[in-house]
Short mmCIF file of C-alpha atoms and ligand atoms in Angstrom, two decimals:
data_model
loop_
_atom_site.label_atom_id
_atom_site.label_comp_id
_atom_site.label_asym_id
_atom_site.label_seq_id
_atom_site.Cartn_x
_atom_site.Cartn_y
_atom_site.Cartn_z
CA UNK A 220 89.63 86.68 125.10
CA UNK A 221 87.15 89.29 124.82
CA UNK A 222 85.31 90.34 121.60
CA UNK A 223 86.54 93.51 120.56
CA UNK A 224 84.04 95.34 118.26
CA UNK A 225 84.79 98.37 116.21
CA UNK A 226 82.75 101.28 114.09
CA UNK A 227 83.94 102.97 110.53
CA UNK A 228 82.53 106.06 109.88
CA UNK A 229 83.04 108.08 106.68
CA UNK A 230 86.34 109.58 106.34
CA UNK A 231 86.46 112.91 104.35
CA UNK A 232 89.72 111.83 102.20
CA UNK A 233 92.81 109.92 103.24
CA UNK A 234 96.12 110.45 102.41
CA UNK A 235 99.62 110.48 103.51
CA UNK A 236 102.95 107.26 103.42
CA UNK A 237 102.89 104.07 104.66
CA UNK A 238 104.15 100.80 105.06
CA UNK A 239 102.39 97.50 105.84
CA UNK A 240 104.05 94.73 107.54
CA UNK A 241 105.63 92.13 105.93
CA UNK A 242 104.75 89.45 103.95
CA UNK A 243 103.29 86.69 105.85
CA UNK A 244 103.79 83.48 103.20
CA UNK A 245 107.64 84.82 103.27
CA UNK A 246 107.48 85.42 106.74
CA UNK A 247 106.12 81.59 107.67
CA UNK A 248 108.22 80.20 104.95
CA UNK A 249 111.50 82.11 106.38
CA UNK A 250 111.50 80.80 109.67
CA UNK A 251 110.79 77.20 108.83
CA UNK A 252 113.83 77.14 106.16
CA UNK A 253 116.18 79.51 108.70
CA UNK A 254 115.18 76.27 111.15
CA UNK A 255 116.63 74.09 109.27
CA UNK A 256 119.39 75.65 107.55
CA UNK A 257 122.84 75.10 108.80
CA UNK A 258 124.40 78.44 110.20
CA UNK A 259 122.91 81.72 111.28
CA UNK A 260 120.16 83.24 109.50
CA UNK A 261 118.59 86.31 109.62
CA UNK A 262 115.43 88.10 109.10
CA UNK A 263 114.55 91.58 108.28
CA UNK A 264 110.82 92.97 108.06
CA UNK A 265 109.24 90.03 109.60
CA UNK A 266 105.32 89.82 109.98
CA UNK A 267 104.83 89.99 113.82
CA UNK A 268 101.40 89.04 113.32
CA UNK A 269 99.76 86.27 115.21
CA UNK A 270 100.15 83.55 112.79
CA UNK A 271 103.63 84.12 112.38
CA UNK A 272 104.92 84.50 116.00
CA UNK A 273 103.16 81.07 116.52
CA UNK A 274 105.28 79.50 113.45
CA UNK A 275 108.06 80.80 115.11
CA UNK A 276 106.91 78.96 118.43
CA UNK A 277 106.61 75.87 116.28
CA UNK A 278 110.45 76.06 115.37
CA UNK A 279 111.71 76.90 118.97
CA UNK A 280 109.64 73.43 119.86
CA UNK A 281 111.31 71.65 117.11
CA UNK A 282 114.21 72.42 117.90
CA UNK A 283 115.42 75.69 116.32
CA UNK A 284 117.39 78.70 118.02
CA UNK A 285 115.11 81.65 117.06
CA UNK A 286 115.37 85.74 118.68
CA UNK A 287 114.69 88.89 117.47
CA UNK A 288 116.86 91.24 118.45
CA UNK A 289 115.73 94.35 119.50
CA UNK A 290 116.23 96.40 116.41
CA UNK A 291 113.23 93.79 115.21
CA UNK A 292 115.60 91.34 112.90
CA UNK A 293 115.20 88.39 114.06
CA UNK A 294 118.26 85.46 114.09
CA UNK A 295 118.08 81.44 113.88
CA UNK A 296 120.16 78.85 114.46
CA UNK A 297 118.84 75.86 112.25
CA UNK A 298 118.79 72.11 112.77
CA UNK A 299 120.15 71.06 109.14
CA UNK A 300 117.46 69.08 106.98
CA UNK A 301 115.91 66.05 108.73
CA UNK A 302 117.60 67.32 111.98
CA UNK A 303 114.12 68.59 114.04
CA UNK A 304 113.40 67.40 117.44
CA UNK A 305 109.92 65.88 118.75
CA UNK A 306 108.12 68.80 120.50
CA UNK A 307 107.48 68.30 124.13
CA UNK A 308 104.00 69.42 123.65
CA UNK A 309 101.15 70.30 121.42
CA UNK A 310 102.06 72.76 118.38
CA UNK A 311 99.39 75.42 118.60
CA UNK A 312 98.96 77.10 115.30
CA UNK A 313 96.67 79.66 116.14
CA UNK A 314 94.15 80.98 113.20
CA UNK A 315 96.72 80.01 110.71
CA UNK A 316 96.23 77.61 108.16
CA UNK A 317 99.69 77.92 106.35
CA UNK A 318 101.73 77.72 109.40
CA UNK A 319 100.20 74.30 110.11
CA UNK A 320 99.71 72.29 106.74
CA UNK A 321 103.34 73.41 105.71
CA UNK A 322 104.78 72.16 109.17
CA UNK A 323 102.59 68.73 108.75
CA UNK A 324 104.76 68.24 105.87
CA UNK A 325 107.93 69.17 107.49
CA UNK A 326 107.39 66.71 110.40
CA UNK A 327 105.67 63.86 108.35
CA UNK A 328 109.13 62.96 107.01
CA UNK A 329 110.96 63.35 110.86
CA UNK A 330 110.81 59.85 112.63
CA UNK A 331 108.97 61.44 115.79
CA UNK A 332 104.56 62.23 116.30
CA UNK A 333 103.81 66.05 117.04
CA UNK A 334 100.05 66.81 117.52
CA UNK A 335 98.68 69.66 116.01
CA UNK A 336 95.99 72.04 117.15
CA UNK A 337 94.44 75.78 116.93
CA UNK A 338 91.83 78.36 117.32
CA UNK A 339 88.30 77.27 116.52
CA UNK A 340 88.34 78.60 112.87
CA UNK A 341 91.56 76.46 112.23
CA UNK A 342 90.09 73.32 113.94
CA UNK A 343 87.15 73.49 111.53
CA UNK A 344 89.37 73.74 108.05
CA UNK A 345 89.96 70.31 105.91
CA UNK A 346 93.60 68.95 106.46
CA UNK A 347 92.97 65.90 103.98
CA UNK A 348 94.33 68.07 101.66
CA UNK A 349 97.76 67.18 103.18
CA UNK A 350 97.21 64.27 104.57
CA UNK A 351 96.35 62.73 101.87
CA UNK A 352 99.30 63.11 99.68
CA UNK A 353 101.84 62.77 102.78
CA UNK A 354 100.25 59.56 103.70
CA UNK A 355 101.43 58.31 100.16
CA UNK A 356 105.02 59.30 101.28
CA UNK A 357 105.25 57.24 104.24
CA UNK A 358 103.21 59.29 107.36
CA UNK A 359 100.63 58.41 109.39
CA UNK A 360 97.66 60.54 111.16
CA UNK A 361 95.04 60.45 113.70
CA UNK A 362 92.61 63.59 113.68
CA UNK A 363 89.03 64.29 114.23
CA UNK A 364 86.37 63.43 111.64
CA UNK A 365 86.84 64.94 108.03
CA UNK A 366 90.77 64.62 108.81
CA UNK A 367 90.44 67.75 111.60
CA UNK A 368 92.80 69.16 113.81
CA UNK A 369 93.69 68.04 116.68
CA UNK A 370 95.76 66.01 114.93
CA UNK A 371 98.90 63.71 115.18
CA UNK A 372 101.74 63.49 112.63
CA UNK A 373 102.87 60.24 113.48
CA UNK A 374 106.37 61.36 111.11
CA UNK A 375 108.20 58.24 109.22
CA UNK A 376 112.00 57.29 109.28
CA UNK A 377 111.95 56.04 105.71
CA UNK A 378 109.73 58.32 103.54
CA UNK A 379 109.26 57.51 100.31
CA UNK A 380 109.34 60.39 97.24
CA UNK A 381 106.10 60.78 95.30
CA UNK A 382 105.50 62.75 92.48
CA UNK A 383 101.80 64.03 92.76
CA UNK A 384 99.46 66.73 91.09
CA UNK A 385 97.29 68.50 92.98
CA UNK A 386 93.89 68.19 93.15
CA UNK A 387 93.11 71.84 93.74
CA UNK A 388 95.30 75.01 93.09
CA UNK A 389 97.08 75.32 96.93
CA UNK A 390 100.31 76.41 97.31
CA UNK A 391 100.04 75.64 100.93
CA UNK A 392 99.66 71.68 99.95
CA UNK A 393 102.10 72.25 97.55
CA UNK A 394 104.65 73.32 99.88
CA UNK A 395 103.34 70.34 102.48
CA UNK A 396 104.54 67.88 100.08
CA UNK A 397 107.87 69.61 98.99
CA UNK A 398 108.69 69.97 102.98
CA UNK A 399 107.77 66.63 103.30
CA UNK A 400 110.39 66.05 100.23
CA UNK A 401 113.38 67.86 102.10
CA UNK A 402 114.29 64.99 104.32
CA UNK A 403 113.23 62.38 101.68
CA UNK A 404 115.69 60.90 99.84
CA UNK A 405 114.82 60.52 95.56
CA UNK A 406 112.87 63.39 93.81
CA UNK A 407 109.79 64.43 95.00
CA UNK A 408 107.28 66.54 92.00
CA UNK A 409 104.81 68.14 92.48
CA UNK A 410 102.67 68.86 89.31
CA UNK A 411 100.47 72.05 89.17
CA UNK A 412 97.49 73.03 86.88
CA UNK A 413 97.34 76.42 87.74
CA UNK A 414 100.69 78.04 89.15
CA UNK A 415 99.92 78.96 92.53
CA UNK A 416 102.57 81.94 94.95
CA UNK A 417 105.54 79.88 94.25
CA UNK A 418 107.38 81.44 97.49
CA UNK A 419 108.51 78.27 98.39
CA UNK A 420 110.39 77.32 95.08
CA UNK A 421 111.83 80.56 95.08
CA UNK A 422 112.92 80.84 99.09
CA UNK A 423 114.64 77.03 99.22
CA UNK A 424 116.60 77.68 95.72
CA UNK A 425 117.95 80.51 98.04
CA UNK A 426 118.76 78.37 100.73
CA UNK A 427 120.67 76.08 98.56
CA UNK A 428 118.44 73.21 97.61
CA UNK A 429 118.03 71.79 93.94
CA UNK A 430 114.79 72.66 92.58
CA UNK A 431 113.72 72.47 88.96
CA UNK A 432 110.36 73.56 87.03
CA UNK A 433 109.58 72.18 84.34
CA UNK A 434 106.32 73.26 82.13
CA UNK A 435 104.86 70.48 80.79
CA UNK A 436 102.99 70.34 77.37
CA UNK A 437 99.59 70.95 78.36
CA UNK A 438 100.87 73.84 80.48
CA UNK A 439 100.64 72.47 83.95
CA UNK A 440 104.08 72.96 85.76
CA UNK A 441 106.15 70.23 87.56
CA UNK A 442 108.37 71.06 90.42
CA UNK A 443 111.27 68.93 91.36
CA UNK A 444 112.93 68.83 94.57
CA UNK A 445 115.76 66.49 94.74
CA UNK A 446 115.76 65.36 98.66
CA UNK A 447 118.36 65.98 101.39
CA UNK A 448 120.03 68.92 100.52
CA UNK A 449 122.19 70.85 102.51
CA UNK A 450 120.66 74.38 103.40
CA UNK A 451 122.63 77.45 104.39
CA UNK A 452 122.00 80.50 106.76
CA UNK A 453 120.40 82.73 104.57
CA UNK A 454 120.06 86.85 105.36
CA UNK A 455 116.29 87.64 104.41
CA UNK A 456 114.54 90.82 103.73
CA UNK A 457 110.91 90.64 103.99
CA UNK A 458 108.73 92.60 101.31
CA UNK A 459 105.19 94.30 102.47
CA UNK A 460 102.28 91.68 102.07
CA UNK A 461 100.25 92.85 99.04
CA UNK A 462 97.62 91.18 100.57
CA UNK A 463 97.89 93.72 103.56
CA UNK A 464 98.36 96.38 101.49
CA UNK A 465 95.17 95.72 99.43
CA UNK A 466 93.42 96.86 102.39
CA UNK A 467 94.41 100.72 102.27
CA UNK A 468 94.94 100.72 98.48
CA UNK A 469 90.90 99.96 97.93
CA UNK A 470 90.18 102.41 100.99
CA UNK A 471 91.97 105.30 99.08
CA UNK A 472 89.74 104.22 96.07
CA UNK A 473 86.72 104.22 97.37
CA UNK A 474 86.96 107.55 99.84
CA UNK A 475 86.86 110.85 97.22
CA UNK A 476 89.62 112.91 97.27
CA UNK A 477 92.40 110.27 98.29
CA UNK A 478 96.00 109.98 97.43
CA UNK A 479 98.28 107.62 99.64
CA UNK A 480 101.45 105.75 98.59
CA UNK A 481 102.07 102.55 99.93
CA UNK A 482 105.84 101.42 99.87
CA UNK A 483 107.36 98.50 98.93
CA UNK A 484 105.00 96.11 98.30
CA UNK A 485 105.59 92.77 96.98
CA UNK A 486 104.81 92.24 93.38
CA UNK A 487 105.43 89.07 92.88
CA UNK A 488 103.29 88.46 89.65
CA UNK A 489 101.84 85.17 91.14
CA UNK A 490 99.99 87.19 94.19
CA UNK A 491 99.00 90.55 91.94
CA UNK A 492 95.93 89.34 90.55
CA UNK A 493 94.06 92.13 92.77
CA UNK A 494 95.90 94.83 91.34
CA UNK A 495 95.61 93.92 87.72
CA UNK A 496 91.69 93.50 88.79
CA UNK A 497 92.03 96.62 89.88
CA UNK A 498 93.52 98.40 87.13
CA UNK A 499 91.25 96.98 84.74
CA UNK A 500 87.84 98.87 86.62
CA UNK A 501 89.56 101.91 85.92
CA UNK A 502 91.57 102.65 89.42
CA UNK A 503 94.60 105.00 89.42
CA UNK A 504 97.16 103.26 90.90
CA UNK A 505 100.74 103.95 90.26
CA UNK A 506 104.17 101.72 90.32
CA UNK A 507 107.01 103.65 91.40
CA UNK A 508 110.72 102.91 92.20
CA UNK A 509 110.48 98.84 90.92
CA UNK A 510 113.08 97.31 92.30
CA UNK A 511 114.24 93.77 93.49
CA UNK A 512 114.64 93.46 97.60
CA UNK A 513 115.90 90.20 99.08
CA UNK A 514 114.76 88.09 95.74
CA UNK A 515 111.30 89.64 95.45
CA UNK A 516 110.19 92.41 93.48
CA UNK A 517 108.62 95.26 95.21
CA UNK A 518 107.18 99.06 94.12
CA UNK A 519 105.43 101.69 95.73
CA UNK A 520 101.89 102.14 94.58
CA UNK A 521 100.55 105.58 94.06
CA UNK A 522 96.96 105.24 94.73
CA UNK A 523 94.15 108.24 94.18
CA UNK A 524 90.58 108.05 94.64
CA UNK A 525 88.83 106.72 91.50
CA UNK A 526 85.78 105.72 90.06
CA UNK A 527 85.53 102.24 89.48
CA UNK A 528 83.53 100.02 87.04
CA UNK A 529 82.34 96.31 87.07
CA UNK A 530 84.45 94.06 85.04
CA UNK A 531 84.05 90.26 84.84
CA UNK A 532 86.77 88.43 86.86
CA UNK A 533 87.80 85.35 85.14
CA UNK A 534 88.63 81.93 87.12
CA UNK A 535 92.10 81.30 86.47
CA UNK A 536 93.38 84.78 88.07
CA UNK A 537 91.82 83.00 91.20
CA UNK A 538 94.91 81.66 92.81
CA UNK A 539 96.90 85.32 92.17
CA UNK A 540 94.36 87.17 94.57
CA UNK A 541 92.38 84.50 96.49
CA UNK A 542 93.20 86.37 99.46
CA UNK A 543 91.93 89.56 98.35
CA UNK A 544 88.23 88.73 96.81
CA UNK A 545 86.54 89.61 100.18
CA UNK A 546 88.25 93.63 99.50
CA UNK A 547 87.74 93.19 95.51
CA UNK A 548 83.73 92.22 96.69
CA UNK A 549 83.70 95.94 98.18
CA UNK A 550 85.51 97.64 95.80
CA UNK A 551 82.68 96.22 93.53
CA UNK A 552 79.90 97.05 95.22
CA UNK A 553 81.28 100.76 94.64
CA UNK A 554 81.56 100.30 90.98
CA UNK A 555 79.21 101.30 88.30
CA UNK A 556 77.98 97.75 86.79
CA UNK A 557 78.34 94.78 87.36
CA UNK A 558 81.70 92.56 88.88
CA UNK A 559 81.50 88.94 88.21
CA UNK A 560 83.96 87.19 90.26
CA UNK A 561 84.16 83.40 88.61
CA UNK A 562 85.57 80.00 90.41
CA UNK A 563 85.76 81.04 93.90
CA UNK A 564 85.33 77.26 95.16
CA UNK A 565 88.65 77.79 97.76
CA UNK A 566 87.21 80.68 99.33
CA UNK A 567 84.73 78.58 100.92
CA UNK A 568 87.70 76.66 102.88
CA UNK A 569 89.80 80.12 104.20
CA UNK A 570 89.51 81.20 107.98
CA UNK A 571 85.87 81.08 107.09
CA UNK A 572 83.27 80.50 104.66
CA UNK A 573 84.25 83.82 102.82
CA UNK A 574 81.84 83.86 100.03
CA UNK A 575 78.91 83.21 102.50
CA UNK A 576 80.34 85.89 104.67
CA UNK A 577 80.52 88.50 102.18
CA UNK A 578 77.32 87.91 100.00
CA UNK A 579 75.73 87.63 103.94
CA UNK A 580 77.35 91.16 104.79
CA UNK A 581 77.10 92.56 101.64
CA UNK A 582 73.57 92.09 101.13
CA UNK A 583 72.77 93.10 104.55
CA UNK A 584 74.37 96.65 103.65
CA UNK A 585 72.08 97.08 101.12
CA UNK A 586 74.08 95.55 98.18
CA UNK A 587 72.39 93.97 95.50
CA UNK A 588 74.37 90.72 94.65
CA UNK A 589 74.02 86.42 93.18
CA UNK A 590 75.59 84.04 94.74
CA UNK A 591 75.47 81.44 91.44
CA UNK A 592 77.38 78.15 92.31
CA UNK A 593 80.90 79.33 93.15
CA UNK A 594 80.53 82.63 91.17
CA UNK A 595 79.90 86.40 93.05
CA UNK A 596 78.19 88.62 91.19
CA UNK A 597 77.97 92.33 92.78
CA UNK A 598 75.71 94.85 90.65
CA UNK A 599 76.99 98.26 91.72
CA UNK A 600 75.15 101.53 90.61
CA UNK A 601 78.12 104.04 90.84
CA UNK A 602 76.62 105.21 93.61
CA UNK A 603 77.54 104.98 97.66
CA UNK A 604 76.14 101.41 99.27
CA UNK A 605 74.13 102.00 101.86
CA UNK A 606 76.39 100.59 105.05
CA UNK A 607 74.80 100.73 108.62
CA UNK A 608 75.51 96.84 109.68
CA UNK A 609 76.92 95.05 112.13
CA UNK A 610 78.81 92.38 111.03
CA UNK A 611 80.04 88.50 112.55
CA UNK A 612 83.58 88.00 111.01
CA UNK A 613 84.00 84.70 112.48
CA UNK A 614 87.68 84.91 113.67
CA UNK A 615 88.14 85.81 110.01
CA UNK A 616 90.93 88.66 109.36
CA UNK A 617 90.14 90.02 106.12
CA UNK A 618 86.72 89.78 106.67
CA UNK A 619 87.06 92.00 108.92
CA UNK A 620 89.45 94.47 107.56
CA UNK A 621 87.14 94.49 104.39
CA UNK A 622 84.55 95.53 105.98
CA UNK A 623 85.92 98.25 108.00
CA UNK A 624 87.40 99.74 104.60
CA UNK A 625 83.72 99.52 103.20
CA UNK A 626 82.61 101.47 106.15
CA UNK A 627 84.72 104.62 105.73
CA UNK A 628 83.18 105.44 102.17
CA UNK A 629 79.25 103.61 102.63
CA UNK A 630 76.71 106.18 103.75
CA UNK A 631 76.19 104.62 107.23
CA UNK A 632 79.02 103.05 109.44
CA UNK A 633 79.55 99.53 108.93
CA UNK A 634 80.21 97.54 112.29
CA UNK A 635 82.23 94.40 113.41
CA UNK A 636 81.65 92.14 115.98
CA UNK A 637 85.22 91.44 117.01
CA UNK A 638 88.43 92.99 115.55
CA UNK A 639 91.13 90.27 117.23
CA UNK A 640 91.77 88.25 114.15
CA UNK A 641 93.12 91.50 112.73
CA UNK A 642 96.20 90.65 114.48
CA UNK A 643 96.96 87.90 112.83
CA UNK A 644 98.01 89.15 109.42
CA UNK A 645 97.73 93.16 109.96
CA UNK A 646 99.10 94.24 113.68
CA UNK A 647 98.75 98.00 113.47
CA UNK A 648 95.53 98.43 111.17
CA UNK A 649 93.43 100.41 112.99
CA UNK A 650 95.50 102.95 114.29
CA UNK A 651 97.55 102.64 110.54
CA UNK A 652 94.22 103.54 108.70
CA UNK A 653 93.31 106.30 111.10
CA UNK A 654 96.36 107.93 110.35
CA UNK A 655 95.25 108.11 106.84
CA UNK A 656 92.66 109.65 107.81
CA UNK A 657 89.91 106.62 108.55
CA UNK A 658 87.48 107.11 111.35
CA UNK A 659 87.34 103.99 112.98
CA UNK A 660 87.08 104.00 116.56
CA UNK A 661 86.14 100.83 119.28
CA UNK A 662 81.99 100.17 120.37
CA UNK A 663 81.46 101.19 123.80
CA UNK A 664 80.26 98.39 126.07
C1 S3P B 278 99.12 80.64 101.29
C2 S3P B 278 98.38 80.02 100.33
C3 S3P B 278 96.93 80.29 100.12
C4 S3P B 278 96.48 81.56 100.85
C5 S3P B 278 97.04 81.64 102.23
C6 S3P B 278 98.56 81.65 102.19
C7 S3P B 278 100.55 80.29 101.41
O1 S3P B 278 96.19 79.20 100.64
O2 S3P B 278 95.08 81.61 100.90
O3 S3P B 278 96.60 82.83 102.88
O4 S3P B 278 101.30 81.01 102.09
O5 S3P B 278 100.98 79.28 100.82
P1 S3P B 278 95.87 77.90 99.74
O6 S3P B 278 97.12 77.22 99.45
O7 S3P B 278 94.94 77.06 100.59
O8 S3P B 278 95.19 78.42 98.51
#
């Protein structure tokens, strides 16, 4: 495929409605449980991003019946628990890290090997992680050095329930080992320090399993999955990603003069850490119409141009917005002081190296920032950054969205080398942000 670079000029002011596609932890998470629930399901709102569409690949090669219809819900026909069939060839997961290490733990517990494989960014992320604890539970696995994909799940007929705490906050390994626990007779636990998106507990309580969480005394909580349930056809409504939406809510911060809404975003208080970042450097962002859709709370945000301060960023909010540092780095290089973002270890492992890429980008558009073990500081003036880079994102999405949004309020335009990954999480950004009001526009050749 060929690199597709784009420029972001200053906008004058955006405004206007919209909506961001859906939720792509729900979206991953609904296909995998519609593909193995017994009966129909169906799926409203979801993500028809990259990442996802390739999930859904994954389940048709398992096994599952899954169409979308052409109204854009899309149906499945599940395999019941334990019930997936050996793919006939490799499972290519694309750029997406989620779609693969929860599917290792869904096959490591199916008596058949499936080999695993994806774009270059994907190939180079750590899968011990997963294939460590699974492993424990019965699986084998042959991958590249430092437990790399391509890799084979060689799945067991007699997996054996575990009860393990994880080593680092991941809701992704997490949900590996509570897949894994579906089709593994016995309770399988796993015990977290820090509570991580707990989609997963939430989605397969709707499907019909038994799952309990206990919070333990020194606060750490300890999920329970008793194996083998039966799962039903579930109807699911998708809510917009929050991650997405982060994108336009910082743009119509940063550019003077905005006011957007952006409806029905998830708010989930396990993924809001952004907004209550946010909030606290003195944006203007409004929640209107909370409501519950499909299980998940959503609300449209009001959001007007504001002008932000630095505020310090403590570790433990990490795992509520560890998507959304490389937009909250932007937002603080706008600010007046200084942002101290604090135990950003994971960020190193995402579709990149995203604290090298944005103290590398930053810095290069004339941002004054310490990188001091895992910590980014950014020391903002108030004033506008100086922009007028070109940028490597490094099949890195929200790298690349970020920087586009810092472009339309820096003094000079602000460059990327290639836009594709966008289409992983955020099908629809450019031409979504233009109609806001952005100026971003593709590099001649
Ligand atoms: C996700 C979990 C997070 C997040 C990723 C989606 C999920 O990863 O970064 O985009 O859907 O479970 P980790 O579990 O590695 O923190």
């Amino acid at each position: 495929m060929s690199a597709k670079p784009l420029i972001s000029h200053a906008a004058a002011s955006l405004s206007g409605q919209v909506r961001v596609p859906g939720d792509k932890s729900i979206s991953h998470r609904a296909l995998m449980f519609g593909a193995l629930a017994i009966g129909q399901s169906s799926i409203e709102g979801l993500l028809e991003g990259e990442d996802v569409l390739r999930t859904a690949a994954a389940m048709r090669a398992l096994g599952a019946e899954v169409t979308r219809g052409g109204d854009g819900r899309w149906t499945l026909f599940g395999r019941g628990v334990g019930g997936l069939a050996e793919p006939e060839d490799v499972l290519d997961m694309g750029n997406a890290g989620t779609g693969a290490r929860l599917l290792m733990g869904l096959v490591a517990s199916h008596p058949f090997t499936s080999v695993f494989t994806g774009d270059a960014s994907l190939r180079s992320r750590p899968m011990r992680r997963v294939t460590e604890p699974l492993g424990r539970m019965g699986a084998g696995f042959v991958g590249r050095s430092g437990g790399r994909l391509p890799l084979a799940v060689i799945g067991t007929a007699s997996p054996i329930p575990i009860s393990y705490e994880l080593p680092m906050p991941s809701a992704q390994v997490k949900s590996a080992v509570l897949l894994a626990g579906l089709n593994t007779p016995g309770t399988t636990t796993v015990i977290e320090r820090e509570a991580t998106r707990d989609h997963t507990e939430l989605m397969l309580r709707g499907f019909g399993a038994k799952l309990t969480v206990e919070v333990l005394a020194n606060g750490a909580r300890a999920i329970s999955l008793t194996g083998q349930p039966e799962l039903t056809g579930q109807s699911i409504k998708v809510p917009a990603d929050p991650s997405s939406a982060a994108f336009p809510v910082v743009a119509a911060l940063l550019v003077a003069g905005s006011a957007i809404t952006v409806q029905a975003v998830g708010t989930n208080p396990l993924r809001c850490g952004l907004y209550q970042t946010l909030l606290e450097m003195g944006a203007d962002i409004t929640y209107a119409n909370a409501r519950v859709e499909g299980g998940e709370p959503v609300a449209d945000l009001l959001v007007r141009g504001s002008e932000l301060k630095g505020v310090d960023v403590p570790p433990e909010r990490a795992p509520s917005m560890i998507d959304e540092y490389p937009i909250l780095a932007v937002a603080a290089a706008f600010a007046k002081g200084t942002t101290r973002m604090r135990g950003l270890a994971e960020l190193r492992v995402k579709e990149s190296d995203r604290l090298a890429a944005m103290a590398r980008g930053l810095e290069a558009a004339g941002v004054t920032l310490e990188v001091e073990g895992d910590d980014l500081i950014v020391h903002g003036d108030g004033g506008l950054p100086e922009g007028g880079v070109s940028v490597p994102v490094n099949l890195d999405h929200r790298i690349a969205m970020s920087f586009l949004v810092m472009g339309m309020a820096s003094r000079r335009p602000v460059q990327i080398d290639d836009a594709s990954a966008i289409d992983t999480s955020f099908p629809g950004f450019t031409e979504m942000m233009n109609g806001l009001g952005a100026k971003i526009s593709r590099v001649a050749e």
